PDB file of C-alpha atoms in Angstrom:
ATOM      1  CA  THR I  82     -14.231-102.495-194.860  1.00 47.00           C
ATOM      2  CA  ARG I  83     -10.530-101.893-195.317  1.00 50.00           C
ATOM      3  CA  HIS I  84      -8.859-101.558-198.661  1.00 48.00           C
ATOM      4  CA  VAL I  85      -5.162-101.006-199.226  1.00 50.00           C
ATOM      5  CA  ASP I  86      -4.574 -98.634-202.124  1.00 48.00           C
ATOM      6  CA  ARG I  87      -2.779-100.768-204.717  1.00 46.00           C
ATOM      7  CA  ARG I  88      -1.716 -97.595-206.533  1.00 47.00           C
ATOM      8  CA  LEU I  89       0.580 -96.820-203.619  1.00 55.00           C
ATOM      9  CA  PHE I  90       2.081-100.277-203.189  1.00 55.00           C
ATOM     10  CA  PRO I  91       1.613-102.809-206.025  1.00 55.00           C
ATOM     11  CA  LEU I  92       1.496-106.430-204.886  1.00 48.00           C
ATOM     12  CA  LYS I  93       4.937-107.933-204.340  1.00 56.00           C
ATOM     13  CA  VAL I  94       5.248-111.682-204.460  1.00 50.00           C
ATOM     14  CA  GLY I  95       8.323-113.827-203.978  1.00 46.00           C
ATOM     15  CA  LEU I  96      10.988-111.183-204.383  1.00 43.00           C
ATOM     16  CA  SER I  97      14.441-112.467-203.481  1.00 43.00           C
ATOM     17  CA  MET I  98      17.218-110.650-201.688  1.00 43.00           C
ATOM     18  CA  PRO I  99      20.784-110.456-202.984  1.00 45.00           C
ATOM     19  CA  ASN I 100      22.251-111.471-199.613  1.00 54.00           C
ATOM     20  CA  ALA I 101      20.026-114.475-199.038  1.00 60.00           C
ATOM     21  CA  PRO I 102      21.667-117.183-196.940  1.00 62.00           C
ATOM     22  CA  SER I 103      22.644-120.223-198.961  1.00 54.00           C
ATOM     23  CA  ALA I 104      21.678-123.757-198.064  1.00 51.00           C
ATOM     24  CA  PRO I 105      24.577-125.896-196.827  1.00 49.00           C
ATOM     25  CA  ALA I 106      25.600-128.978-198.736  1.00 46.00           C
ATOM     26  CA  ALA I 107      24.840-132.270-197.039  1.00 43.00           C
ATOM     27  CA  THR I 108      27.608-134.721-196.244  1.00 42.00           C
ATOM     28  CA  GLY I 109      27.573-137.977-194.369  1.00 41.00           C
ATOM     29  CA  ASN I 110      29.196-136.551-191.265  1.00 40.00           C
ATOM     30  CA  GLN I 111      27.000-133.452-191.239  1.00 38.00           C
ATOM     31  CA  ARG I 112      23.641-135.146-191.267  1.00 35.00           C
ATOM     32  CA  ARG I 113      23.560-135.737-187.529  1.00 33.00           C
ATOM     33  CA  ALA I 114      25.532-132.669-186.541  1.00 34.00           C
ATOM     34  CA  VAL I 115      24.006-129.909-184.470  1.00 31.00           C
ATOM     35  CA  ARG I 116      24.599-126.607-186.223  1.00 36.00           C
ATOM     36  CA  PRO I 117      24.819-123.453-184.095  1.00 37.00           C
ATOM     37  CA  PRO I 118      22.415-120.584-184.763  1.00 38.00           C
ATOM     38  CA  PRO I 119      23.659-117.588-186.781  1.00 42.00           C
ATOM     39  CA  ARG I 120      25.773-115.336-184.586  1.00 41.00           C
ATOM     40  CA  GLY I 121      23.671-112.790-182.740  1.00 44.00           C
ATOM     41  CA  SER I 122      20.394-114.414-183.731  1.00 43.00           C
ATOM     42  CA  MET I 123      19.400-115.735-180.312  1.00 42.00           C
ATOM     43  CA  PRO I 124      20.609-115.405-176.740  1.00 39.00           C
ATOM     44  CA  PRO I 125      23.232-118.128-176.079  1.00 38.00           C
ATOM     45  CA  ASN I 126      21.230-119.714-173.262  1.00 41.00           C
ATOM     46  CA  ASP I 127      18.133-120.356-175.359  1.00 48.00           C
ATOM     47  CA  ALA I 128      17.598-124.087-175.678  1.00 48.00           C
ATOM     48  CA  PRO I 129      16.957-125.352-179.224  1.00 51.00           C
ATOM     49  CA  HIS I 130      13.670-126.887-180.209  1.00 61.00           C
ATOM     50  CA  PRO I 131      13.803-130.688-179.639  1.00 55.00           C
ATOM     51  CA  SER I 132      13.649-131.315-183.385  1.00 60.00           C
ATOM     52  CA  GLU I 133      16.640-129.058-183.989  1.00 62.00           C
ATOM     53  CA  SER I 134      18.934-130.957-181.674  1.00 55.00           C
ATOM     54  CA  ALA I 135      19.098-133.842-184.152  1.00 54.00           C
ATOM     55  CA  ALA I 136      18.659-131.986-187.437  1.00 69.00           C
ATOM     56  CA  THR I 137      20.860-130.138-189.876  1.00 82.00           C
ATOM     57  CA  GLU I 138      19.699-127.236-191.996  1.00 82.00           C
ATOM     58  CA  VAL I 139      19.546-129.542-195.014  1.00 84.00           C
ATOM     59  CA  GLU I 140      17.200-131.907-193.206  1.00 83.00           C
ATOM     60  CA  ALA I 141      15.097-129.029-191.932  1.00 83.00           C
ATOM     61  CA  LEU I 142      14.709-127.626-195.443  1.00 88.00           C
ATOM     62  CA  LYS I 143      13.106-130.890-196.524  1.00 88.00           C
ATOM     63  CA  ALA I 144      10.130-129.902-194.369  1.00 85.00           C
ATOM     64  CA  ILE I 145       9.235-127.146-196.832  1.00 89.00           C
ATOM     65  CA  GLU I 146      10.653-128.639-200.024  1.00 87.00           C
ATOM     66  CA  GLY I 147       7.906-128.477-202.624  1.00 82.00           C
ATOM     67  CA  ALA I 148       5.409-127.113-200.087  1.00 85.00           C
ATOM     68  CA  THR I 149       2.107-126.076-201.642  1.00 87.00           C
ATOM     69  CA  ASP I 150       0.190-125.272-198.472  1.00 89.00           C
ATOM     70  CA  VAL I 151       0.826-122.614-195.844  1.00 93.00           C
ATOM     71  CA  LEU I 152       0.132-125.071-193.020  1.00 94.00           C
ATOM     72  CA  ALA I 153       3.305-127.024-193.768  1.00 93.00           C
ATOM     73  CA  VAL I 154       5.330-123.833-194.055  1.00 95.00           C
ATOM     74  CA  VAL I 155       4.133-122.419-190.737  1.00 96.00           C
ATOM     75  CA  ALA I 156       4.670-125.775-189.018  1.00 94.00           C
ATOM     76  CA  ALA I 157       8.276-125.883-190.250  1.00 94.00           C
ATOM     77  CA  MET I 158       8.905-122.318-189.090  1.00 95.00           C
ATOM     78  CA  ARG I 159       7.776-123.298-185.608  1.00 95.00           C
ATOM     79  CA  GLU I 160       9.708-126.549-185.560  1.00 93.00           C
ATOM     80  CA  TYR I 161      13.043-125.109-186.730  1.00 93.00           C
ATOM     81  CA  PRO I 162      13.134-121.497-185.485  1.00 94.00           C
ATOM     82  CA  ARG I 163      16.939-121.262-185.271  1.00 93.00           C
ATOM     83  CA  PHE I 164      17.767-122.179-188.880  1.00 94.00           C
ATOM     84  CA  GLU I 165      18.212-118.926-190.777  1.00 95.00           C
ATOM     85  CA  ILE I 166      17.966-120.372-194.283  1.00 94.00           C
ATOM     86  CA  LEU I 167      14.724-122.183-193.477  1.00 95.00           C
ATOM     87  CA  GLN I 168      13.138-119.067-191.992  1.00 96.00           C
ATOM     88  CA  TYR I 169      14.205-117.025-195.011  1.00 96.00           C
ATOM     89  CA  ARG I 170      12.761-119.506-197.502  1.00 96.00           C
ATOM     90  CA  ALA I 171       9.627-120.060-195.440  1.00 96.00           C
ATOM     91  CA  CYS I 172       8.878-116.329-195.399  1.00 97.00           C
ATOM     92  CA  GLN I 173       9.448-116.286-199.146  1.00 96.00           C
ATOM     93  CA  LEU I 174       7.013-119.184-199.554  1.00 95.00           C
ATOM     94  CA  LEU I 175       4.347-117.437-197.480  1.00 96.00           C
ATOM     95  CA  SER I 176       4.419-114.571-199.979  1.00 94.00           C
ATOM     96  CA  ILE I 177       4.265-116.930-202.948  1.00 93.00           C
ATOM     97  CA  LEU I 178       1.552-119.213-201.577  1.00 93.00           C
ATOM     98  CA  THR I 179      -0.781-116.421-200.453  1.00 90.00           C
ATOM     99  CA  GLY I 180      -0.169-114.045-203.362  1.00 80.00           C
ATOM    100  CA  GLY I 181      -2.911-111.572-202.432  1.00 78.00           C
ATOM    101  CA  ASP I 182      -5.607-114.279-202.383  1.00 85.00           C
ATOM    102  CA  ALA I 183      -8.073-113.510-199.566  1.00 88.00           C
ATOM    103  CA  GLU I 184      -8.887-117.144-198.807  1.00 90.00           C
ATOM    104  CA  LYS I 185      -5.227-118.159-198.694  1.00 90.00           C
ATOM    105  CA  MET I 186      -4.355-115.179-196.492  1.00 91.00           C
ATOM    106  CA  SER I 187      -7.124-116.159-194.093  1.00 91.00           C
ATOM    107  CA  ARG I 188      -5.840-119.735-194.045  1.00 92.00           C
ATOM    108  CA  ALA I 189      -2.329-118.504-193.290  1.00 94.00           C
ATOM    109  CA  ARG I 190      -3.606-116.269-190.504  1.00 94.00           C
ATOM    110  CA  ASN I 191      -5.521-119.122-188.891  1.00 95.00           C
ATOM    111  CA  ALA I 192      -2.437-121.342-189.144  1.00 95.00           C
ATOM    112  CA  GLY I 193      -0.426-118.836-187.096  1.00 96.00           C
ATOM    113  CA  ALA I 194       1.581-117.279-189.913  1.00 97.00           C
ATOM    114  CA  PHE I 195       1.819-113.872-188.270  1.00 98.00           C
ATOM    115  CA  GLU I 196       3.143-115.326-185.046  1.00 98.00           C
ATOM    116  CA  ALA I 197       5.641-117.480-186.953  1.00 98.00           C
ATOM    117  CA  VAL I 198       6.953-114.519-188.948  1.00 98.00           C
ATOM    118  CA  VAL I 199       7.296-112.414-185.806  1.00 98.00           C
ATOM    119  CA  LEU I 200       9.254-115.222-184.143  1.00 98.00           C
ATOM    120  CA  ALA I 201      11.552-115.403-187.165  1.00 98.00           C
ATOM    121  CA  MET I 202      12.183-111.661-186.944  1.00 98.00           C
ATOM    122  CA  GLN I 203      12.920-111.887-183.230  1.00 98.00           C
ATOM    123  CA  THR I 204      15.204-114.890-183.579  1.00 97.00           C
ATOM    124  CA  HIS I 205      17.146-113.570-186.580  1.00 98.00           C
ATOM    125  CA  ALA I 206      17.068-109.884-185.755  1.00 98.00           C
ATOM    126  CA  PHE I 207      20.485-109.229-187.304  1.00 98.00           C
ATOM    127  CA  SER I 208      19.878-111.120-190.561  1.00 97.00           C
ATOM    128  CA  GLU I 209      19.111-108.693-193.376  1.00 97.00           C
ATOM    129  CA  ALA I 210      17.891-111.566-195.530  1.00 97.00           C
ATOM    130  CA  VAL I 211      15.362-112.857-192.991  1.00 98.00           C
ATOM    131  CA  GLN I 212      14.224-109.360-192.011  1.00 98.00           C
ATOM    132  CA  GLY I 213      13.627-108.399-195.633  1.00 98.00           C
ATOM    133  CA  GLN I 214      11.674-111.526-196.549  1.00 98.00           C
ATOM    134  CA  ALA I 215       9.722-111.394-193.285  1.00 98.00           C
ATOM    135  CA  CYS I 216       8.672-107.816-194.034  1.00 98.00           C
ATOM    136  CA  LEU I 217       7.675-108.862-197.543  1.00 97.00           C
ATOM    137  CA  ALA I 218       5.599-111.715-196.116  1.00 97.00           C
ATOM    138  CA  LEU I 219       3.853-109.315-193.727  1.00 96.00           C
ATOM    139  CA  PHE I 220       3.160-106.981-196.643  1.00 95.00           C
ATOM    140  CA  ASN I 221       1.561-109.741-198.698  1.00 94.00           C
ATOM    141  CA  LEU I 222      -0.362-111.202-195.751  1.00 94.00           C
ATOM    142  CA  ASN I 223      -1.917-107.789-195.095  1.00 89.00           C
ATOM    143  CA  THR I 224      -2.944-107.044-198.670  1.00 82.00           C
ATOM    144  CA  GLY I 225      -6.660-106.568-199.270  1.00 67.00           C
ATOM    145  CA  ALA I 226      -9.785-105.688-197.339  1.00 66.00           C
ATOM    146  CA  ASP I 227      -9.709-108.272-194.523  1.00 73.00           C
ATOM    147  CA  VAL I 228      -9.288-106.162-191.385  1.00 85.00           C
ATOM    148  CA  GLU I 229      -8.755-109.277-189.267  1.00 88.00           C
ATOM    149  CA  ASN I 230      -5.319-109.763-190.808  1.00 92.00           C
ATOM    150  CA  GLY I 231      -4.198-106.346-189.604  1.00 92.00           C
ATOM    151  CA  PHE I 232      -5.559-106.941-186.121  1.00 94.00           C
ATOM    152  CA  ARG I 233      -3.861-110.330-185.890  1.00 95.00           C
ATOM    153  CA  ALA I 234      -0.573-108.887-187.119  1.00 96.00           C
ATOM    154  CA  GLY I 235      -0.739-106.138-184.528  1.00 96.00           C
ATOM    155  CA  LYS I 236      -1.585-108.516-181.715  1.00 97.00           C
ATOM    156  CA  ALA I 237       1.327-110.766-182.688  1.00 97.00           C
ATOM    157  CA  GLY I 238       3.773-107.869-182.399  1.00 98.00           C
ATOM    158  CA  ALA I 239       4.463-107.503-186.116  1.00 98.00           C
ATOM    159  CA  VAL I 240       4.272-103.710-186.076  1.00 98.00           C
ATOM    160  CA  GLU I 241       6.982-103.431-183.443  1.00 98.00           C
ATOM    161  CA  ARG I 242       9.200-105.941-185.249  1.00 98.00           C
ATOM    162  CA  VAL I 243       8.987-104.020-188.520  1.00 98.00           C
ATOM    163  CA  VAL I 244       9.872-100.762-186.774  1.00 98.00           C
ATOM    164  CA  ALA I 245      12.801-102.560-185.144  1.00 98.00           C
ATOM    165  CA  ALA I 246      13.930-103.712-188.603  1.00 98.00           C
ATOM    166  CA  LEU I 247      13.768-100.136-189.886  1.00 98.00           C
ATOM    167  CA  LEU I 248      16.035 -98.978-187.076  1.00 97.00           C
ATOM    168  CA  ARG I 249      18.426-101.921-186.821  1.00 98.00           C
ATOM    169  CA  HIS I 250      19.015-102.122-190.579  1.00 98.00           C
ATOM    170  CA  LEU I 251      18.912 -98.401-191.242  1.00 97.00           C
ATOM    171  CA  GLY I 252      21.672 -98.589-193.828  1.00 96.00           C
ATOM    172  CA  CYS I 253      20.231-101.534-195.789  1.00 97.00           C
ATOM    173  CA  ALA I 254      18.127-100.252-198.684  1.00 96.00           C
ATOM    174  CA  SER I 255      16.652-103.667-199.527  1.00 95.00           C
ATOM    175  CA  VAL I 256      15.246-104.036-195.998  1.00 97.00           C
ATOM    176  CA  GLN I 257      13.925-100.469-195.999  1.00 97.00           C
ATOM    177  CA  GLU I 258      12.120-100.949-199.324  1.00 95.00           C
ATOM    178  CA  LYS I 259      10.205-103.900-197.833  1.00 97.00           C
ATOM    179  CA  ALA I 260       9.732-102.702-194.265  1.00 98.00           C
ATOM    180  CA  SER I 261       8.021 -99.410-195.111  1.00 97.00           C
ATOM    181  CA  PRO I 262       5.310-100.993-197.319  1.00 96.00           C
ATOM    182  CA  ALA I 263       4.697-103.682-194.683  1.00 97.00           C
ATOM    183  CA  LEU I 264       4.211-100.982-192.069  1.00 97.00           C
ATOM    184  CA  TYR I 265       1.876 -99.118-194.416  1.00 95.00           C
ATOM    185  CA  ASN I 266      -0.343-102.146-194.948  1.00 94.00           C
ATOM    186  CA  MET I 267      -0.553-102.929-191.234  1.00 95.00           C
ATOM    187  CA  THR I 268      -1.436 -99.355-190.249  1.00 94.00           C
ATOM    188  CA  CYS I 269      -3.737 -98.454-193.143  1.00 90.00           C
ATOM    189  CA  LYS I 270      -7.123 -97.573-191.588  1.00 87.00           C
ATOM    190  CA  ASN I 271      -6.142 -99.476-188.447  1.00 92.00           C
ATOM    191  CA  ALA I 272      -6.146 -97.122-185.464  1.00 92.00           C
ATOM    192  CA  ALA I 273      -4.737 -99.683-183.034  1.00 94.00           C
ATOM    193  CA  ASN I 274      -1.758-100.441-185.259  1.00 95.00           C
ATOM    194  CA  LEU I 275      -1.169 -96.740-185.892  1.00 95.00           C
ATOM    195  CA  ILE I 276      -0.841 -96.249-182.149  1.00 95.00           C
ATOM    196  CA  ARG I 277       1.453 -99.267-181.888  1.00 97.00           C
ATOM    197  CA  ALA I 278       3.637 -97.901-184.664  1.00 97.00           C
ATOM    198  CA  LYS I 279       3.789 -94.432-183.124  1.00 96.00           C
ATOM    199  CA  ASN I 280       4.670 -95.832-179.705  1.00 97.00           C
ATOM    200  CA  ALA I 281       7.386 -98.007-181.247  1.00 98.00           C
ATOM    201  CA  GLY I 282       9.018 -94.960-182.832  1.00 98.00           C
ATOM    202  CA  ALA I 283       7.927 -95.538-186.429  1.00 98.00           C
ATOM    203  CA  ILE I 284       7.570 -91.857-187.284  1.00 98.00           C
ATOM    204  CA  GLU I 285      11.084 -91.030-186.143  1.00 98.00           C
ATOM    205  CA  ALA I 286      12.391 -94.178-187.839  1.00 98.00           C
ATOM    206  CA  LEU I 287      10.874 -93.202-191.194  1.00 98.00           C
ATOM    207  CA  VAL I 288      12.394 -89.732-190.996  1.00 98.00           C
ATOM    208  CA  ALA I 289      15.765 -91.310-190.200  1.00 98.00           C
ATOM    209  CA  VAL I 290      15.399 -93.625-193.208  1.00 98.00           C
ATOM    210  CA  LEU I 291      14.610 -90.700-195.510  1.00 98.00           C
ATOM    211  CA  ARG I 292      17.646 -88.850-194.210  1.00 97.00           C
ATOM    212  CA  LYS I 293      19.932 -91.888-194.527  1.00 97.00           C
ATOM    213  CA  HIS I 294      18.854 -92.833-198.058  1.00 98.00           C
ATOM    214  CA  ALA I 295      18.568 -89.338-199.494  1.00 97.00           C
ATOM    215  CA  THR I 296      19.748 -90.456-202.949  1.00 96.00           C
ATOM    216  CA  ASN I 297      17.759 -93.709-203.208  1.00 97.00           C
ATOM    217  CA  GLN I 298      14.539 -92.993-205.076  1.00 96.00           C
ATOM    218  CA  GLY I 299      12.887 -96.316-204.220  1.00 95.00           C
ATOM    219  CA  VAL I 300      13.460 -95.911-200.499  1.00 96.00           C
ATOM    220  CA  GLN I 301      12.326 -92.294-200.644  1.00 97.00           C
ATOM    221  CA  ILE I 302       9.062 -93.216-202.342  1.00 97.00           C
ATOM    222  CA  SER I 303       8.151 -96.094-200.037  1.00 96.00           C
ATOM    223  CA  SER I 304       9.104 -94.196-196.882  1.00 97.00           C
ATOM    224  CA  ILE I 305       7.255 -91.013-197.843  1.00 97.00           C
ATOM    225  CA  LYS I 306       4.104 -93.013-198.605  1.00 96.00           C
ATOM    226  CA  THR I 307       4.203 -94.624-195.180  1.00 97.00           C
ATOM    227  CA  LEU I 308       5.018 -91.362-193.417  1.00 97.00           C
ATOM    228  CA  MET I 309       2.047 -89.760-195.193  1.00 95.00           C
ATOM    229  CA  ASN I 310      -0.179 -92.554-193.918  1.00 93.00           C
ATOM    230  CA  MET I 311       0.993 -91.938-190.351  1.00 95.00           C
ATOM    231  CA  THR I 312       0.524 -88.159-190.458  1.00 94.00           C
ATOM    232  CA  GLY I 313      -2.730 -87.822-192.407  1.00 89.00           C
ATOM    233  CA  TYR I 314      -5.820 -85.995-191.219  1.00 79.00           C
ATOM    234  CA  PHE I 315      -7.299 -89.171-189.740  1.00 80.00           C
ATOM    235  CA  CYS I 316      -4.313 -89.291-187.352  1.00 85.00           C
ATOM    236  CA  THR I 317      -3.977 -87.151-184.250  1.00 85.00           C
ATOM    237  CA  MET I 318      -1.998 -83.928-184.151  1.00 89.00           C
ATOM    238  CA  GLU I 319       0.531 -85.773-181.982  1.00 92.00           C
ATOM    239  CA  HIS I 320       1.578 -87.833-185.003  1.00 94.00           C
ATOM    240  CA  ARG I 321       2.247 -84.729-187.074  1.00 94.00           C
ATOM    241  CA  THR I 322       4.009 -82.963-184.215  1.00 94.00           C
ATOM    242  CA  ARG I 323       6.327 -85.913-183.689  1.00 95.00           C
ATOM    243  CA  ALA I 324       7.112 -86.018-187.398  1.00 96.00           C
ATOM    244  CA  ILE I 325       7.914 -82.312-187.469  1.00 95.00           C
ATOM    245  CA  ASN I 326      10.073 -82.543-184.347  1.00 96.00           C
ATOM    246  CA  ALA I 327      11.985 -85.413-185.968  1.00 97.00           C
ATOM    247  CA  GLY I 328      12.722 -83.264-189.020  1.00 96.00           C
ATOM    248  CA  ALA I 329      10.082 -84.522-191.454  1.00 96.00           C
ATOM    249  CA  ILE I 330       9.568 -81.147-193.102  1.00 96.00           C
ATOM    250  CA  GLU I 331      13.248 -80.839-193.905  1.00 97.00           C
ATOM    251  CA  VAL I 332      13.629 -84.366-195.319  1.00 97.00           C
ATOM    252  CA  LEU I 333      10.539 -83.932-197.503  1.00 98.00           C
ATOM    253  CA  VAL I 334      11.909 -80.681-198.905  1.00 97.00           C
ATOM    254  CA  ALA I 335      15.243 -82.430-199.459  1.00 97.00           C
ATOM    255  CA  ALA I 336      13.452 -85.192-201.372  1.00 97.00           C
ATOM    256  CA  MET I 337      11.828 -82.634-203.663  1.00 96.00           C
ATOM    257  CA  THR I 338      15.181 -80.971-204.252  1.00 95.00           C
ATOM    258  CA  GLY I 339      17.016 -84.239-204.783  1.00 96.00           C
ATOM    259  CA  PHE I 340      14.535 -85.739-207.251  1.00 95.00           C
ATOM    260  CA  LEU I 341      13.435 -82.815-209.382  1.00 95.00           C
ATOM    261  CA  GLU I 342      12.757 -85.083-212.377  1.00 93.00           C
ATOM    262  CA  SER I 343      10.606 -87.590-210.479  1.00 95.00           C
ATOM    263  CA  GLY I 344       6.948 -86.696-210.664  1.00 95.00           C
ATOM    264  CA  GLU I 345       6.104 -89.365-208.103  1.00 96.00           C
ATOM    265  CA  VAL I 346       8.539 -88.064-205.499  1.00 96.00           C
ATOM    266  CA  GLN I 347       7.377 -84.499-206.094  1.00 96.00           C
ATOM    267  CA  THR I 348       3.708 -85.409-205.719  1.00 96.00           C
ATOM    268  CA  LEU I 349       4.197 -87.521-202.612  1.00 96.00           C
ATOM    269  CA  ALA I 350       6.471 -85.012-200.907  1.00 96.00           C
ATOM    270  CA  CYS I 351       4.024 -82.184-201.605  1.00 96.00           C
ATOM    271  CA  ARG I 352       1.179 -84.198-200.114  1.00 95.00           C
ATOM    272  CA  GLY I 353       3.330 -85.034-197.117  1.00 95.00           C
ATOM    273  CA  LEU I 354       4.151 -81.368-196.579  1.00 95.00           C
ATOM    274  CA  GLN I 355       0.477 -80.504-196.865  1.00 94.00           C
ATOM    275  CA  ASN I 356      -0.291 -82.962-194.065  1.00 93.00           C
ATOM    276  CA  LEU I 357       2.324 -81.368-191.832  1.00 94.00           C
ATOM    277  CA  THR I 358       1.760 -77.676-192.532  1.00 93.00           C
ATOM    278  CA  ALA I 359      -1.940 -77.166-193.268  1.00 89.00           C
ATOM    279  CA  GLU I 360      -3.026 -76.492-189.690  1.00 86.00           C
ATOM    280  CA  ILE I 361      -0.330 -74.320-188.120  1.00 88.00           C
ATOM    281  CA  GLU I 362       1.310 -71.189-189.516  1.00 90.00           C
ATOM    282  CA  GLU I 363       4.571 -71.898-187.685  1.00 91.00           C
ATOM    283  CA  HIS I 364       4.915 -75.151-189.601  1.00 90.00           C
ATOM    284  CA  ARG I 365       4.402 -73.382-192.923  1.00 92.00           C
ATOM    285  CA  ILE I 366       7.102 -70.899-191.986  1.00 91.00           C
ATOM    286  CA  ARG I 367       9.408 -73.783-191.126  1.00 92.00           C
ATOM    287  CA  ALA I 368       8.752 -75.339-194.532  1.00 91.00           C
ATOM    288  CA  GLY I 369       9.506 -72.037-196.222  1.00 92.00           C
ATOM    289  CA  ASN I 370      12.747 -71.681-194.312  1.00 91.00           C
ATOM    290  CA  ALA I 371      13.704 -75.199-195.430  1.00 91.00           C
ATOM    291  CA  GLY I 372      13.322 -74.145-199.053  1.00 89.00           C
ATOM    292  CA  ALA I 373       9.865 -75.493-199.873  1.00 84.00           C
TER     293      ALA I 373
END
């Protein structure tokens, strides 16, 4: 059985983002208007879903207004893929409605929640709000001991989408704080997803995040935890080698130096360095040269 260590990542439900898209106000002339997708969200030649051609965002939002079941939420995500505000709120609802409950997570999985979230991330790749809430939904949908959720997420392409979010929104701390835990949950004791993450460039992405957000304690903690998971002893030496080549030793030492008063950062960074240096003397020398 699989169990995600709740001490590493406490359950997050329904967190909002400061840059969430706002719902448009409805007017008489707008109700039948076709609204264009957010700029950069989809290729210009993509045809809208038939339902979208005669719907406004306000009308689309009615599909999830007061929703108490994941089936309605997933159905709305599929029906209105181009509406950014709907996708944002739907991802938020998936977190709220599942809330770490195994039965509800299974119901969401069977309804196609993973595929719907991945589609939202693909369609609104440049929306920090959607990317953040989608990562949070993936985190919550992969909480617990049900290994099937991780397999389904991996098969749907969720691992690759989260890595893409890490890279595309490298400078956005709120996305990084949600993407790293989502990646952790999907790769925890899941060899197939670990390989997917490695092949997608997750190790290098995490090192880049640590380097970019050197003064953000929250990002440092979540990213180090996930990097530790991807370079532990149950992973291949290739994972650790890639991390070292990307500069993981140096960013971990920098984290220890930058957060001297944080016991959590110190502990995590030390464990991360242990993963990377325990086997090869050259790596220990490199850590020493970095100031470890």
